[in-house]
Structure formats: C-alpha cells, structure tokens
C-alpha cells in the first residue's frame, strides 16, 4: 500500500488573528505571530483507494484503535479535501487516518496541526514535493488561518506580506533562537461550544474591535523586537495584554462568547504573581479555556512547582518551541 504519513505541530499565537476580512478565502483582518510547538502534534496517514470507492476517514483513539471519524472531524476533513482536490485536480478516493497527541477542539489549535498535516500529506500523495510556503497556502484552504503558521517551525508570522495582508505565513526566527517553554494547563479537555470560526464571524460586532485593530501594529512590533532581543519582560507584558484583549472582543461580541472558566482566571492571577516575584513567565489563551503558560527554560521547574497544585487543572502538557512538519516512515494503518 502506498501510504504517506506526516507529523505536523500545533502553534500558540502570541499575537492572535481574530476576525476575517474574507471568510470564504480565510483572509484575516490583522497580522498574527505564533510559536510553533513540538509535543502537540497531529499525525495524518493517507493511502489511495480504488476508483469508485468512497473515502474512508478514520480517527485513531488514545488507545490506538482506528474508528470512523465523528461528524465534526469528518466535516472539516471533507471540506479541506474537496479544496485540495480541486487545487491539484487529483480525484483519487483516499483512506485517511488522523490522530492528535493532545485534546482536540479545546483551543490548543488542533485545526492548525491537523490541516497542515493533511495539506502536506495530500501534496506528497500528488507527487508534489512542496516547500513550506506552499504548504502554508494549502493549509489555509481548510478555512483555518492558524494552520498556515504550522507549516513553519519557530516563530512565525501570517500573512508574511504585511502590506497586502495576504499570502502564506513566513518564518520570523527559528525555535533555537529562543527555545521558550509552554506548560499547557488543560482546564477543560472537551470540545468547545463556540468554534473559532463563529468567533471570527462575531468579532466585528464588538464595539471595541476597531480600537483593537488600531492598537495591533504597535503590539506586533513590540513582540517582534522582544523575540529578537530575547527580552522576556517586554514579551510577557505584550502577550498578556494581547490575550486578554482578544478575549475581551469575544466577550463583548453580539452575542458574547465566553471561553474562560474560573480556573482560567485563577491561573492568570497566579502567573502574574509569580512574575512579580521575579520568574520569567506569562500566560496566553487561544479560543478556549486552556492556558498556555509561557516561560523560559531556566524558570520552568520553579514555575511548574508553583502551579502544579492549583485546583481545576485536569492535565498538564509540557511543550516548547519546535520545528515544522515532517514526513514519517511509520503509519497509522
Ligand atoms: O485557525 P482558526 O481560523 O481556527 O482561528 C484561530 C484563532 C486563534 O487561535 C484564537 C488565534 C490565532 O491566531 O491562532
């Protein structure tokens, strides 16, 4: 069987994109910048089936069993597959299996890792050895903007072309430049009730949305400079402001969207305290209640020791800055 397997990482946005200027083409209203992770990954295996047979879309459970994908996963994969098929004019039926090393649909960017993995695997299936910029554009066809950034490792900006706010993501600095750690506090592993797609759609209904867009260029510059200079204090202040502001837009949309839970807030407060005590640590959250606790490698053990007994965290995931997608020689089936 001619199988192709790709492993692709998730990423955490330090500057978030929230709201689109074209929902059909997945074009954002603002530039975003993320850190690619190394432990939170999606695997995707593809194999061709005989012409005339229907696609088979499978999910590998944590126990290692392959089961038919649930309706929401199936819907996302079928949509992306349709776009990729049209793009490559390649219509062979496929068996697709996918798995995540972390909770799905809970605001840890499983769409970013999942769709970038599918994009690269599909391109390889069509015998196209794509570069990362091309994979980034193919990943965007899924409708998930964050997937464009997972095509690269390290610190990544999307869109790379700031003047046109279009095109693929672009690498900004490699993971080795500043191997920051991300301790992910899983507060709720269940699938979120309001998807980021719905959140993007509602963003412009917040009376504060325009102000946010006006403030973002300066904040992006601050974060870029902080990364270049490895200046944790500057990074922490900007990244925390940014996350709160994105969630404030969600909470003031019509209707409002509340992703936070009480434990989310408890973590935010505790981490600010720890920073006051001199630890290099800050928080950020994507569209979900789970908190990414970003810290330097030097302070990681102290940060975890201070947070591990906080009630309400159901699981901790230890991650750090990592590289982009890669092809694997072992397969999901
Ligand atoms: O990738 P999408 O289109 O599902 O949206 C992601 C939205 C955020 O994670 C909240 C922000 C971001 O830039 O990743």
mmCIF file of C-alpha atoms and ligand atoms in Angstrom:
data_model
loop_
_atom_site.group_PDB
_atom_site.id
_atom_site.type_symbol
_atom_site.label_atom_id
_atom_site.label_comp_id
_atom_site.label_asym_id
_atom_site.label_seq_id
_atom_site.Cartn_x
_atom_site.Cartn_y
_atom_site.Cartn_z
ATOM 1 C CA UNK A 1 0.000 0.000 0.000
ATOM 2 C CA UNK A 2 1.322 3.398 -0.997
ATOM 3 C CA UNK A 3 0.974 5.226 2.339
ATOM 4 C CA UNK A 4 2.167 8.702 3.211
ATOM 5 C CA UNK A 5 2.350 9.939 6.801
ATOM 6 C CA UNK A 6 3.063 13.441 8.024
ATOM 7 C CA UNK A 7 3.506 14.789 11.541
ATOM 8 C CA UNK A 8 2.660 18.459 11.915
ATOM 9 C CA UNK A 9 2.850 20.685 15.005
ATOM 10 C CA UNK A 10 0.303 22.906 16.659
ATOM 11 C CA UNK A 11 1.201 26.513 17.446
ATOM 12 C CA UNK A 12 0.300 29.110 20.040
ATOM 13 C CA UNK A 13 -0.496 32.622 18.839
ATOM 14 C CA UNK A 14 1.384 35.370 20.687
ATOM 15 C CA UNK A 15 -0.424 37.950 18.536
ATOM 16 C CA UNK A 16 -3.834 36.488 17.623
ATOM 17 C CA UNK A 17 -5.831 36.877 14.472
ATOM 18 C CA UNK A 18 -9.488 37.388 15.379
ATOM 19 C CA UNK A 19 -11.940 38.377 12.675
ATOM 20 C CA UNK A 20 -11.625 37.956 8.913
ATOM 21 C CA UNK A 21 -11.964 40.356 6.040
ATOM 22 C CA UNK A 22 -12.915 37.450 3.749
ATOM 23 C CA UNK A 23 -14.368 34.353 5.390
ATOM 24 C CA UNK A 24 -14.614 32.467 2.086
ATOM 25 C CA UNK A 25 -10.900 32.873 1.344
ATOM 26 C CA UNK A 26 -9.800 32.903 5.004
ATOM 27 C CA UNK A 27 -8.128 36.305 4.829
ATOM 28 C CA UNK A 28 -7.524 37.897 8.247
ATOM 29 C CA UNK A 29 -8.109 41.448 9.417
ATOM 30 C CA UNK A 30 -4.719 41.566 11.128
ATOM 31 C CA UNK A 31 -1.273 40.015 11.161
ATOM 32 C CA UNK A 32 -0.691 37.263 13.712
ATOM 33 C CA UNK A 33 2.512 35.817 15.125
ATOM 34 C CA UNK A 34 2.891 32.435 16.789
ATOM 35 C CA UNK A 35 5.326 29.993 18.294
ATOM 36 C CA UNK A 36 5.285 26.515 16.779
ATOM 37 C CA UNK A 37 5.135 23.744 19.402
ATOM 38 C CA UNK A 38 6.978 20.454 19.424
ATOM 39 C CA UNK A 39 4.940 17.962 21.517
ATOM 40 C CA UNK A 40 1.400 18.910 20.460
ATOM 41 C CA UNK A 41 1.268 17.309 17.024
ATOM 42 C CA UNK A 42 -1.220 15.752 14.599
ATOM 43 C CA UNK A 43 -0.387 12.698 12.534
ATOM 44 C CA UNK A 44 -2.083 12.092 9.212
ATOM 45 C CA UNK A 45 -1.740 8.956 7.053
ATOM 46 C CA UNK A 46 -3.154 8.847 3.512
ATOM 47 C CA UNK A 47 -3.415 5.917 1.126
ATOM 48 C CA UNK A 48 -5.161 5.717 -2.262
ATOM 49 C CA UNK A 49 -8.278 3.524 -2.637
ATOM 50 C CA UNK A 50 -9.685 2.015 -5.833
ATOM 51 C CA UNK A 51 -11.547 4.460 -8.065
ATOM 52 C CA UNK A 52 -15.262 4.464 -7.395
ATOM 53 C CA UNK A 53 -14.981 3.612 -3.675
ATOM 54 C CA UNK A 54 -15.963 6.249 -1.111
ATOM 55 C CA UNK A 55 -13.300 7.970 1.018
ATOM 56 C CA UNK A 56 -12.663 6.383 4.402
ATOM 57 C CA UNK A 57 -11.999 8.898 7.173
ATOM 58 C CA UNK A 58 -10.695 7.446 10.418
ATOM 59 C CA UNK A 59 -9.605 8.675 13.816
ATOM 60 C CA UNK A 60 -7.031 6.934 15.978
ATOM 61 C CA UNK A 61 -8.103 6.925 19.617
ATOM 62 C CA UNK A 62 -5.693 7.368 22.520
ATOM 63 C CA UNK A 63 -5.838 3.584 22.985
ATOM 64 C CA UNK A 64 -4.584 3.150 19.416
ATOM 65 C CA UNK A 65 -7.811 1.876 17.805
ATOM 66 C CA UNK A 66 -8.957 3.207 14.434
ATOM 67 C CA UNK A 67 -12.609 4.280 14.455
ATOM 68 C CA UNK A 68 -14.736 6.237 11.948
ATOM 69 C CA UNK A 69 -14.201 9.989 12.447
ATOM 70 C CA UNK A 70 -17.001 11.816 14.283
ATOM 71 C CA UNK A 71 -19.257 14.200 12.347
ATOM 72 C CA UNK A 72 -17.337 17.402 13.080
ATOM 73 C CA UNK A 73 -13.909 15.971 12.218
ATOM 74 C CA UNK A 74 -15.331 14.355 9.098
ATOM 75 C CA UNK A 75 -16.913 17.619 8.010
ATOM 76 C CA UNK A 76 -13.625 19.547 8.414
ATOM 77 C CA UNK A 77 -11.545 16.947 6.583
ATOM 78 C CA UNK A 78 -14.071 16.542 3.758
ATOM 79 C CA UNK A 79 -14.167 20.295 3.202
ATOM 80 C CA UNK A 80 -10.371 20.637 3.112
ATOM 81 C CA UNK A 81 -10.042 17.543 0.940
ATOM 82 C CA UNK A 82 -12.530 18.993 -1.549
ATOM 83 C CA UNK A 83 -10.448 22.178 -1.785
ATOM 84 C CA UNK A 84 -7.161 20.273 -2.156
ATOM 85 C CA UNK A 85 -8.638 18.007 -4.841
ATOM 86 C CA UNK A 86 -9.797 20.966 -6.860
ATOM 87 C CA UNK A 87 -6.445 22.685 -6.431
ATOM 88 C CA UNK A 88 -4.421 19.667 -7.613
ATOM 89 C CA UNK A 89 -7.088 18.238 -9.936
ATOM 90 C CA UNK A 90 -6.464 14.926 -8.184
ATOM 91 C CA UNK A 91 -9.618 12.931 -7.500
ATOM 92 C CA UNK A 92 -8.436 9.507 -6.320
ATOM 93 C CA UNK A 93 -10.508 8.204 -3.356
ATOM 94 C CA UNK A 94 -8.468 8.052 -0.153
ATOM 95 C CA UNK A 95 -8.233 6.301 3.150
ATOM 96 C CA UNK A 96 -7.285 8.931 5.721
ATOM 97 C CA UNK A 97 -6.438 8.371 9.354
ATOM 98 C CA UNK A 98 -5.566 11.089 11.784
ATOM 99 C CA UNK A 99 -4.642 11.406 15.456
ATOM 100 C CA UNK A 100 -3.670 14.136 17.915
ATOM 101 C CA UNK A 101 -1.222 13.941 20.789
ATOM 102 C CA UNK A 102 -3.384 16.448 22.750
ATOM 103 C CA UNK A 103 -7.080 17.329 23.332
ATOM 104 C CA UNK A 104 -8.988 18.111 20.130
ATOM 105 C CA UNK A 105 -11.074 21.258 19.582
ATOM 106 C CA UNK A 106 -10.271 22.674 23.013
ATOM 107 C CA UNK A 107 -8.345 25.772 21.919
ATOM 108 C CA UNK A 108 -4.927 24.133 21.544
ATOM 109 C CA UNK A 109 -5.002 24.628 17.763
ATOM 110 C CA UNK A 110 -5.766 21.063 16.703
ATOM 111 C CA UNK A 111 -7.062 22.522 13.438
ATOM 112 C CA UNK A 112 -3.650 24.128 12.818
ATOM 113 C CA UNK A 113 -1.737 20.872 13.235
ATOM 114 C CA UNK A 114 -4.421 18.672 11.649
ATOM 115 C CA UNK A 115 -4.947 20.683 8.475
ATOM 116 C CA UNK A 116 -1.275 21.455 7.892
ATOM 117 C CA UNK A 117 -0.602 17.701 8.185
ATOM 118 C CA UNK A 118 -3.380 16.917 5.699
ATOM 119 C CA UNK A 119 -2.148 19.628 3.289
ATOM 120 C CA UNK A 120 1.408 18.281 3.232
ATOM 121 C CA UNK A 121 0.336 14.619 3.030
ATOM 122 C CA UNK A 122 -2.036 15.373 0.159
ATOM 123 C CA UNK A 123 0.650 17.289 -1.766
ATOM 124 C CA UNK A 124 3.062 14.365 -1.324
ATOM 125 C CA UNK A 125 0.322 11.975 -2.471
ATOM 126 C CA UNK A 126 0.117 14.022 -5.675
ATOM 127 C CA UNK A 127 3.913 13.710 -6.044
ATOM 128 C CA UNK A 128 4.403 17.383 -5.286
ATOM 129 C CA UNK A 129 7.363 17.939 -3.002
ATOM 130 C CA UNK A 130 6.151 21.303 -1.713
ATOM 131 C CA UNK A 131 8.148 23.902 0.159
ATOM 132 C CA UNK A 132 6.813 25.241 3.458
ATOM 133 C CA UNK A 133 5.329 28.414 1.915
ATOM 134 C CA UNK A 134 3.249 26.283 -0.435
ATOM 135 C CA UNK A 135 2.105 24.018 2.408
ATOM 136 C CA UNK A 136 1.117 27.154 4.300
ATOM 137 C CA UNK A 137 -1.145 28.250 1.433
ATOM 138 C CA UNK A 138 -2.562 24.731 1.028
ATOM 139 C CA UNK A 139 -3.306 24.606 4.758
ATOM 140 C CA UNK A 140 -5.272 27.867 4.506
ATOM 141 C CA UNK A 141 -7.684 26.164 2.072
ATOM 142 C CA UNK A 142 -9.063 24.352 5.137
ATOM 143 C CA UNK A 143 -10.549 27.621 6.427
ATOM 144 C CA UNK A 144 -8.238 27.632 9.474
ATOM 145 C CA UNK A 145 -5.892 30.611 9.415
ATOM 146 C CA UNK A 146 -3.671 29.311 12.201
ATOM 147 C CA UNK A 147 -2.937 26.240 10.036
ATOM 148 C CA UNK A 148 -0.905 28.491 7.704
ATOM 149 C CA UNK A 149 1.603 29.132 10.534
ATOM 150 C CA UNK A 150 2.103 25.451 11.381
ATOM 151 C CA UNK A 151 3.885 24.947 8.053
ATOM 152 C CA UNK A 152 6.972 26.513 9.659
ATOM 153 C CA UNK A 153 8.918 25.940 12.858
ATOM 154 C CA UNK A 154 9.917 28.542 15.443
ATOM 155 C CA UNK A 155 8.315 31.988 15.490
ATOM 156 C CA UNK A 156 6.034 32.544 12.521
ATOM 157 C CA UNK A 157 4.081 35.482 11.134
ATOM 158 C CA UNK A 158 0.923 35.292 8.986
ATOM 159 C CA UNK A 159 0.449 36.751 6.475
ATOM 160 C CA UNK A 160 4.090 37.275 5.662
ATOM 161 C CA UNK A 161 3.151 40.078 3.282
ATOM 162 C CA UNK A 162 2.105 42.804 5.732
ATOM 163 C CA UNK A 163 1.119 45.356 3.059
ATOM 164 C CA UNK A 164 -1.384 43.139 1.290
ATOM 165 C CA UNK A 165 -2.489 41.101 4.338
ATOM 166 C CA UNK A 166 -2.420 38.056 2.083
ATOM 167 C CA UNK A 167 -0.314 35.099 1.068
ATOM 168 C CA UNK A 168 1.461 32.420 3.092
ATOM 169 C CA UNK A 169 2.948 32.628 6.567
ATOM 170 C CA UNK A 170 6.652 33.447 6.913
ATOM 171 C CA UNK A 171 9.216 32.279 9.449
ATOM 172 C CA UNK A 172 10.448 35.080 11.708
ATOM 173 C CA UNK A 173 13.015 33.318 13.934
ATOM 174 C CA UNK A 174 13.901 29.629 14.396
ATOM 175 C CA UNK A 175 12.969 27.733 17.572
ATOM 176 C CA UNK A 176 16.658 27.535 18.525
ATOM 177 C CA UNK A 177 16.828 31.336 18.640
ATOM 178 C CA UNK A 178 14.766 31.304 21.862
ATOM 179 C CA UNK A 179 13.589 27.847 22.973
ATOM 180 C CA UNK A 180 10.759 29.070 25.196
ATOM 181 C CA UNK A 181 8.680 26.521 27.118
ATOM 182 C CA UNK A 182 4.901 26.237 27.045
ATOM 183 C CA UNK A 183 3.289 24.484 30.011
ATOM 184 C CA UNK A 184 -0.286 23.956 28.848
ATOM 185 C CA UNK A 185 -2.802 23.857 31.670
ATOM 186 C CA UNK A 186 -5.757 21.833 30.412
ATOM 187 C CA UNK A 187 -8.720 23.234 32.305
ATOM 188 C CA UNK A 188 -11.335 21.550 30.140
ATOM 189 C CA UNK A 189 -10.462 18.931 27.519
ATOM 190 C CA UNK A 190 -13.952 18.869 25.993
ATOM 191 C CA UNK A 191 -14.722 20.218 22.534
ATOM 192 C CA UNK A 192 -15.500 23.952 22.829
ATOM 193 C CA UNK A 193 -19.102 25.034 22.299
ATOM 194 C CA UNK A 194 -18.358 28.045 20.086
ATOM 195 C CA UNK A 195 -15.892 27.367 17.277
ATOM 196 C CA UNK A 196 -13.204 29.898 16.391
ATOM 197 C CA UNK A 197 -14.925 30.240 13.002
ATOM 198 C CA UNK A 198 -18.055 31.520 14.761
ATOM 199 C CA UNK A 199 -15.869 33.728 16.977
ATOM 200 C CA UNK A 200 -14.163 35.287 13.925
ATOM 201 C CA UNK A 201 -17.568 35.944 12.408
ATOM 202 C CA UNK A 202 -18.806 37.764 15.527
ATOM 203 C CA UNK A 203 -15.623 39.780 16.211
ATOM 204 C CA UNK A 204 -16.633 42.901 14.269
ATOM 205 C CA UNK A 205 -19.843 43.190 16.314
ATOM 206 C CA UNK A 206 -17.800 44.161 19.388
ATOM 207 C CA UNK A 207 -17.796 47.960 19.877
ATOM 208 C CA UNK A 208 -14.068 47.660 20.739
ATOM 209 C CA UNK A 209 -12.991 45.775 17.627
ATOM 210 C CA UNK A 210 -11.845 48.820 15.640
ATOM 211 C CA UNK A 211 -9.723 50.000 18.584
ATOM 212 C CA UNK A 212 -8.110 46.594 18.804
ATOM 213 C CA UNK A 213 -7.151 46.671 15.116
ATOM 214 C CA UNK A 214 -5.676 50.154 15.566
ATOM 215 C CA UNK A 215 -3.521 49.031 18.514
ATOM 216 C CA UNK A 216 -2.203 45.850 16.932
ATOM 217 C CA UNK A 217 0.584 47.129 14.637
ATOM 218 C CA UNK A 218 2.494 48.605 17.592
ATOM 219 C CA UNK A 219 1.972 45.488 19.679
ATOM 220 C CA UNK A 220 3.205 43.302 16.826
ATOM 221 C CA UNK A 221 6.376 45.411 16.646
ATOM 222 C CA UNK A 222 6.882 45.094 20.394
ATOM 223 C CA UNK A 223 6.558 41.308 20.239
ATOM 224 C CA UNK A 224 8.867 41.033 17.236
ATOM 225 C CA UNK A 225 11.504 43.175 18.973
ATOM 226 C CA UNK A 226 11.121 41.231 22.232
ATOM 227 C CA UNK A 227 11.733 37.962 20.368
ATOM 228 C CA UNK A 228 14.749 39.354 18.513
ATOM 229 C CA UNK A 229 16.264 40.674 21.779
ATOM 230 C CA UNK A 230 15.092 37.693 23.870
ATOM 231 C CA UNK A 231 13.545 40.275 26.181
ATOM 232 C CA UNK A 232 11.122 38.285 28.331
ATOM 233 C CA UNK A 233 9.670 41.224 30.266
ATOM 234 C CA UNK A 234 8.673 43.054 27.086
ATOM 235 C CA UNK A 235 7.272 39.846 25.603
ATOM 236 C CA UNK A 236 5.268 38.967 28.723
ATOM 237 C CA UNK A 237 3.560 42.358 29.005
ATOM 238 C CA UNK A 238 2.574 42.468 25.346
ATOM 239 C CA UNK A 239 1.474 38.817 25.128
ATOM 240 C CA UNK A 240 -0.739 39.008 28.231
ATOM 241 C CA UNK A 241 -2.376 42.260 27.082
ATOM 242 C CA UNK A 242 -2.973 40.679 23.710
ATOM 243 C CA UNK A 243 -4.675 37.541 25.019
ATOM 244 C CA UNK A 244 -6.945 39.470 27.380
ATOM 245 C CA UNK A 245 -7.865 41.866 24.606
ATOM 246 C CA UNK A 246 -8.768 39.136 22.135
ATOM 247 C CA UNK A 247 -10.985 37.511 24.762
ATOM 248 C CA UNK A 248 -12.460 40.895 25.624
ATOM 249 C CA UNK A 249 -13.522 41.236 21.981
ATOM 250 C CA UNK A 250 -15.115 37.777 22.170
ATOM 251 C CA UNK A 251 -16.875 38.643 25.440
ATOM 252 C CA UNK A 252 -18.264 41.893 24.026
ATOM 253 C CA UNK A 253 -19.402 40.453 20.677
ATOM 254 C CA UNK A 254 -23.127 40.195 19.938
ATOM 255 C CA UNK A 255 -23.937 37.558 21.137
ATOM 256 C CA UNK A 256 -20.993 37.358 23.560
ATOM 257 C CA UNK A 257 -18.632 34.388 23.643
ATOM 258 C CA UNK A 258 -17.085 33.383 26.982
ATOM 259 C CA UNK A 259 -14.240 30.920 26.556
ATOM 260 C CA UNK A 260 -12.799 31.392 30.062
ATOM 261 C CA UNK A 261 -13.644 29.311 33.099
ATOM 262 C CA UNK A 262 -12.897 30.137 36.771
ATOM 263 C CA UNK A 263 -9.643 28.139 36.672
ATOM 264 C CA UNK A 264 -8.527 30.153 33.611
ATOM 265 C CA UNK A 265 -8.694 33.328 35.681
ATOM 266 C CA UNK A 266 -7.052 31.707 38.718
ATOM 267 C CA UNK A 267 -4.080 30.735 36.522
ATOM 268 C CA UNK A 268 -3.811 34.229 35.046
ATOM 269 C CA UNK A 269 -3.675 35.757 38.523
ATOM 270 C CA UNK A 270 -1.206 33.254 39.929
ATOM 271 C CA UNK A 271 1.157 33.668 36.974
ATOM 272 C CA UNK A 272 1.128 37.469 37.351
ATOM 273 C CA UNK A 273 2.044 36.962 40.991
ATOM 274 C CA UNK A 274 4.930 34.675 40.043
ATOM 275 C CA UNK A 275 6.200 37.231 37.555
ATOM 276 C CA UNK A 276 6.085 39.828 40.320
ATOM 277 C CA UNK A 277 8.278 37.503 42.348
ATOM 278 C CA UNK A 278 10.868 37.505 39.558
ATOM 279 C CA UNK A 279 10.021 34.426 37.467
ATOM 280 C CA UNK A 280 10.079 34.742 33.672
ATOM 281 C CA UNK A 281 6.559 33.552 32.980
ATOM 282 C CA UNK A 282 3.377 34.795 31.286
ATOM 283 C CA UNK A 283 0.056 33.438 30.013
ATOM 284 C CA UNK A 284 -1.917 33.351 26.810
ATOM 285 C CA UNK A 285 -5.093 31.569 25.672
ATOM 286 C CA UNK A 286 -6.449 30.835 22.200
ATOM 287 C CA UNK A 287 -10.179 30.300 21.663
ATOM 288 C CA UNK A 288 -10.741 28.077 24.684
ATOM 289 C CA UNK A 289 -10.376 27.977 28.476
ATOM 290 C CA UNK A 290 -6.967 26.274 28.492
ATOM 291 C CA UNK A 291 -3.991 28.370 29.500
ATOM 292 C CA UNK A 292 -0.598 28.354 27.812
ATOM 293 C CA UNK A 293 1.939 29.214 30.488
ATOM 294 C CA UNK A 294 4.942 30.507 28.552
ATOM 295 C CA UNK A 295 8.247 30.610 30.414
ATOM 296 C CA UNK A 296 11.988 30.430 29.905
ATOM 297 C CA UNK A 297 13.673 27.030 30.170
ATOM 298 C CA UNK A 298 15.645 28.375 33.126
ATOM 299 C CA UNK A 299 12.494 29.015 35.197
ATOM 300 C CA UNK A 300 10.368 26.084 34.020
ATOM 301 C CA UNK A 301 10.772 23.836 37.088
ATOM 302 C CA UNK A 302 10.064 26.659 39.519
ATOM 303 C CA UNK A 303 7.001 27.735 37.540
ATOM 304 C CA UNK A 304 5.599 24.222 37.437
ATOM 305 C CA UNK A 305 6.303 23.631 41.131
ATOM 306 C CA UNK A 306 4.299 26.764 41.936
ATOM 307 C CA UNK A 307 1.365 25.875 39.676
ATOM 308 C CA UNK A 308 1.039 22.099 39.824
ATOM 309 C CA UNK A 309 -1.253 22.001 42.845
ATOM 310 C CA UNK A 310 -3.634 24.671 41.562
ATOM 311 C CA UNK A 311 -7.124 23.119 41.725
ATOM 312 C CA UNK A 312 -9.119 22.773 38.491
ATOM 313 C CA UNK A 313 -6.297 21.837 36.108
ATOM 314 C CA UNK A 314 -7.155 18.384 34.739
ATOM 315 C CA UNK A 315 -3.866 17.786 32.928
ATOM 316 C CA UNK A 316 -0.548 19.479 32.176
ATOM 317 C CA UNK A 317 1.166 19.215 28.787
ATOM 318 C CA UNK A 318 4.872 20.092 28.672
ATOM 319 C CA UNK A 319 5.769 21.692 25.400
ATOM 320 C CA UNK A 320 8.319 24.060 23.915
ATOM 321 C CA UNK A 321 9.198 25.864 20.693
ATOM 322 C CA UNK A 322 9.731 23.365 17.892
ATOM 323 C CA UNK A 323 10.198 22.707 14.192
ATOM 324 C CA UNK A 324 7.726 22.465 11.301
ATOM 325 C CA UNK A 325 6.014 19.411 9.729
ATOM 326 C CA UNK A 326 7.913 16.333 8.606
ATOM 327 C CA UNK A 327 7.297 13.101 6.792
ATOM 328 C CA UNK A 328 7.348 9.920 8.872
ATOM 329 C CA UNK A 329 8.097 6.352 7.905
ATOM 330 C CA UNK A 330 5.682 4.766 10.372
ATOM 331 C CA UNK A 331 1.975 4.924 9.621
ATOM 332 C CA UNK A 332 -1.379 4.996 11.395
ATOM 333 C CA UNK A 333 -2.612 1.918 9.426
HETATM 334 O O1 LIG B 1 -7.175 28.966 12.979
HETATM 335 P P1 LIG B 1 -8.541 29.428 13.234
HETATM 336 O O2 LIG B 1 -9.113 30.020 11.991
HETATM 337 O O3 LIG B 1 -9.374 28.334 13.783
HETATM 338 O O4 LIG B 1 -8.523 30.612 14.319
HETATM 339 C C1 LIG B 1 -7.584 30.687 15.334
HETATM 340 C C2 LIG B 1 -7.907 31.782 16.275
HETATM 341 C C3 LIG B 1 -6.980 31.929 17.463
HETATM 342 O O5 LIG B 1 -6.404 30.699 17.810
HETATM 343 C C4 LIG B 1 -7.776 32.435 18.652
HETATM 344 C C5 LIG B 1 -5.892 32.966 17.205
HETATM 345 C C6 LIG B 1 -4.743 32.542 16.321
HETATM 346 O O6 LIG B 1 -4.182 33.430 15.669
HETATM 347 O O7 LIG B 1 -4.363 31.361 16.330
#
